[in-house]
Structure formats: C-alpha cells, structure tokens
Amino acid sequence: MELPTRLGDRLAPLIGALDGEVVVADTLTILLAKLIGGALELRPDRHVVVTDVANFHSDLYIADAVASRAGRPVNVRAVDRGSLAEELDEDVALVMLTHVDFRTGEMLDMSGITKMAHDAGALMLWDFAHSTGAVPLDVEGADVDFAVGCGYKYLNGGPGAPAFAYVRRTWQGVLRNPLPGWLGHLRPFEFDLTYESAAGVQAFVTSSPSIVALAALEGALDVFDRVSLADVRAKSLALTDLFIALVESRLPGVFEVATPREHAKRGSQVALRHADAYGVIQALIERGVVGDCRGPDICRFAFTPLYVRFVDVFDAVAVLEDVMNTEVFRDPRFAVRLPVT
C-alpha cells in the first residue's frame, strides 16, 4: 500500500526532486488531469492554459476537458512554442509543455521556460514522458512547480507501467487533488464519509495501487541504483550521434534529420523525415529493426542507453540502407499512410 510514495522517493533523484515530492500512480493523462485541475484552482483570477500546438494529443485532450469543467471560463491556448514569450500575459494561469518533443526529439530549455512562466505570474507543469531515465533533470534547480512522467519508456517498467507526478514541496497542502479517493485520505481505513486530505504527495493517490505493475516498475528502477545519469546521457548522445552520422554517410540526401544536432537540444531519439515514412518503418519492422512512424513523414528511432549497444546502431543502419536501396518500402502492403499526428 506504500508503494506509490516509496517508489516516488526512489524515482525522485532521476528528476532532481526531493524525498516526499514524487508519487507513482495512475497513468500520465490521469495525473495531468489532477495537476491541471489543482493548478487552475490556485490561479482563480486567470483564465488561460498555454501549451504547445505540437504537444502530445492526450495532453491536449485532457487540458481541454479539465478547462471546460473548471467552474469558470478557461481557454486552452495552443501556440507555436517559438512564440511562447509573446503569449504569456497576465491572464495565463498555467503553462504546460512536454520537455522532449515526441515527434522530433527536440529538448526544451526547462529552466529558461519555467522562469519565463513564473515572471508572467503563471504556474509551470512539465511532461517528462520522453526525458526521465535518459536525460538528467533538475526540477529543484529549475524551480518547477509540477511535473508528470511515465514509467514505461526509458524507465523500462513495461507496457502500461504506472506514471508519476511531482509536486514541489512548497505547493503540498496548498494544491488540492480534484480527484480525491480513499487512499488519499488522512485516515483511509477509518472510512470517514467526509474527505480529509492526507499530508504530502500521498494526497494525490486516489484509489488502490496496481501492485503487479508497481512491482515491475520497482524492478526496473533497480538498474538506476547502479548507474550514473551523467553516464547514461553521455552514451545516449554517443548513440544518437553515431546513428545520424551513419545515416548521412550511407544514405546521403535520402532523409532529413528532424532532430536537433545540438546536444543541449536533443533527447534520446532521432527522427528522420521521408515521404514514405510509414512504409520505411514497416519494412524495417519486418527485418527486426523496430522504430515507429509519426505521420505524415517521421521515422522515429529511440535509443535506450541502458541496453542499446553501438553494434545495434551499426546493424540497424545496415538494414535501413538495404531497405532504402532495394526500395522494399514501396511494397503495396506498406502503402497505407498515417494521418498527420
């Protein structure tokens, strides 16, 4: 029953948080709903949530849904993140962004953007789905208010692994969980009919934890006790550098690299643009190289530094070279195009 907060403390160092600031529970979208709803209550005189027009769709869906139920008019303003500074006015209650873009792998300036939001009087909520476990994070140093992340990507918790939420200590006891449940109660086993919030991040646990899923994530976190995130990051950058260099030398002019070259702006994935991205990925999968497609033209390759080897990169590019040179990606079976996502 204590796994949500116990695993939260184990996960906290991976994002630069303190003990008692992270809870593992629910899914990322559900935790977003809790934090967005709570944050809007903290800024009752403001009426805008600013987010990225290219944000992950589930983030946008839940922001719209929570805003529509806020009890006052709240508008979700999805903007080009390049013009974020111009969008931050005195009516913005919350800025919600994903730290690493799920399509291109571009990594945003967490400290700079958080300061910009705070200077405008807004709260800051980060989505670390594509960061945690691959990129060193420092929510304490960046003065982040709230964050969420998932356990099944670079944390290796397996399909459907629980997500986590970060609530800065200064907001605990102030931020309310808009989805209260019995395990977020101060005295859950007294079965009071009136809700009284538990102290700390326990307040953001709603219902019974999924013990099997949490146990799988706990096993996955064991690995991080034995590695340095600085070493993980160094290998991530070496793997992605190698992949980009091999693709450009062996397949010159075939792909456009959509992922930033600058290390400070790159997560742990490489996105290649090609008009036949869907077919390319399907042909690769048939040959044992598993990437994915993000419509209309992104071939996305993730590099999990804990277990992806440099020889795997060489082998994957060799298969990609064969796929492109033999044009098997034009097989009619692969003609289906994904919609823009």
CSV table of N, CA and C in Angstrom, one decimal, residues 124 129 146 153-154 156 174 225 228 233 277 285 290 311 315-316:
chain,number,residue,atom,x,y,z
A,124,MET,N,4.0,26.4,-13.7
A,124,MET,CA,4.6,25.6,-14.7
A,124,MET,C,4.5,24.1,-14.5
A,129,ALA,N,7.6,12.6,-20.2
A,129,ALA,CA,7.5,11.3,-20.7
A,129,ALA,C,8.7,10.8,-21.5
A,146,PHE,N,5.2,21.7,-11.0
A,146,PHE,CA,4.6,20.4,-11.1
A,146,PHE,C,5.2,19.7,-12.3
A,153,LYS,N,8.7,4.1,-20.7
A,153,LYS,CA,9.7,4.3,-21.8
A,153,LYS,C,11.1,4.1,-21.3
A,154,TYR,N,11.8,5.1,-21.0
A,154,TYR,CA,13.2,4.9,-20.6
A,154,TYR,C,13.4,4.4,-19.2
A,156,ASN,N,11.6,1.7,-18.4
A,156,ASN,CA,11.6,0.3,-18.7
A,156,ASN,C,10.6,-0.5,-17.8
A,174,VAL,N,-1.3,22.9,-0.3
A,174,VAL,CA,-2.0,24.0,-1.0
A,174,VAL,C,-2.7,23.5,-2.2
A,225,ASP,N,19.9,2.3,-9.7
A,225,ASP,CA,20.7,2.4,-8.5
A,225,ASP,C,22.1,2.1,-8.8
A,228,SER,N,25.1,6.0,-13.3
A,228,SER,CA,25.1,7.4,-13.2
A,228,SER,C,24.3,8.0,-14.4
A,233,ARG,N,23.4,9.7,-20.0
A,233,ARG,CA,23.3,10.8,-21.0
A,233,ARG,C,24.4,10.8,-22.0
A,277,ALA,N,7.5,7.5,-45.0
A,277,ALA,CA,7.9,7.1,-43.6
A,277,ALA,C,7.2,5.8,-43.1
A,285,ILE,N,10.5,-3.1,-39.6
A,285,ILE,CA,10.0,-4.0,-38.6
A,285,ILE,C,10.0,-5.4,-39.0
A,290,VAL,N,12.9,-2.2,-34.9
A,290,VAL,CA,11.6,-1.6,-34.6
A,290,VAL,C,11.8,-0.2,-34.2
A,311,VAL,N,26.9,-1.6,-31.6
A,311,VAL,CA,26.8,-2.6,-32.7
A,311,VAL,C,25.3,-2.6,-33.2
A,315,ASP,N,24.1,-2.2,-37.0
A,315,ASP,CA,23.2,-3.2,-37.6
A,315,ASP,C,21.9,-2.6,-38.1
A,316,ALA,N,21.4,-1.7,-37.3
A,316,ALA,CA,20.1,-1.1,-37.7
A,316,ALA,C,20.3,-0.2,-39.0
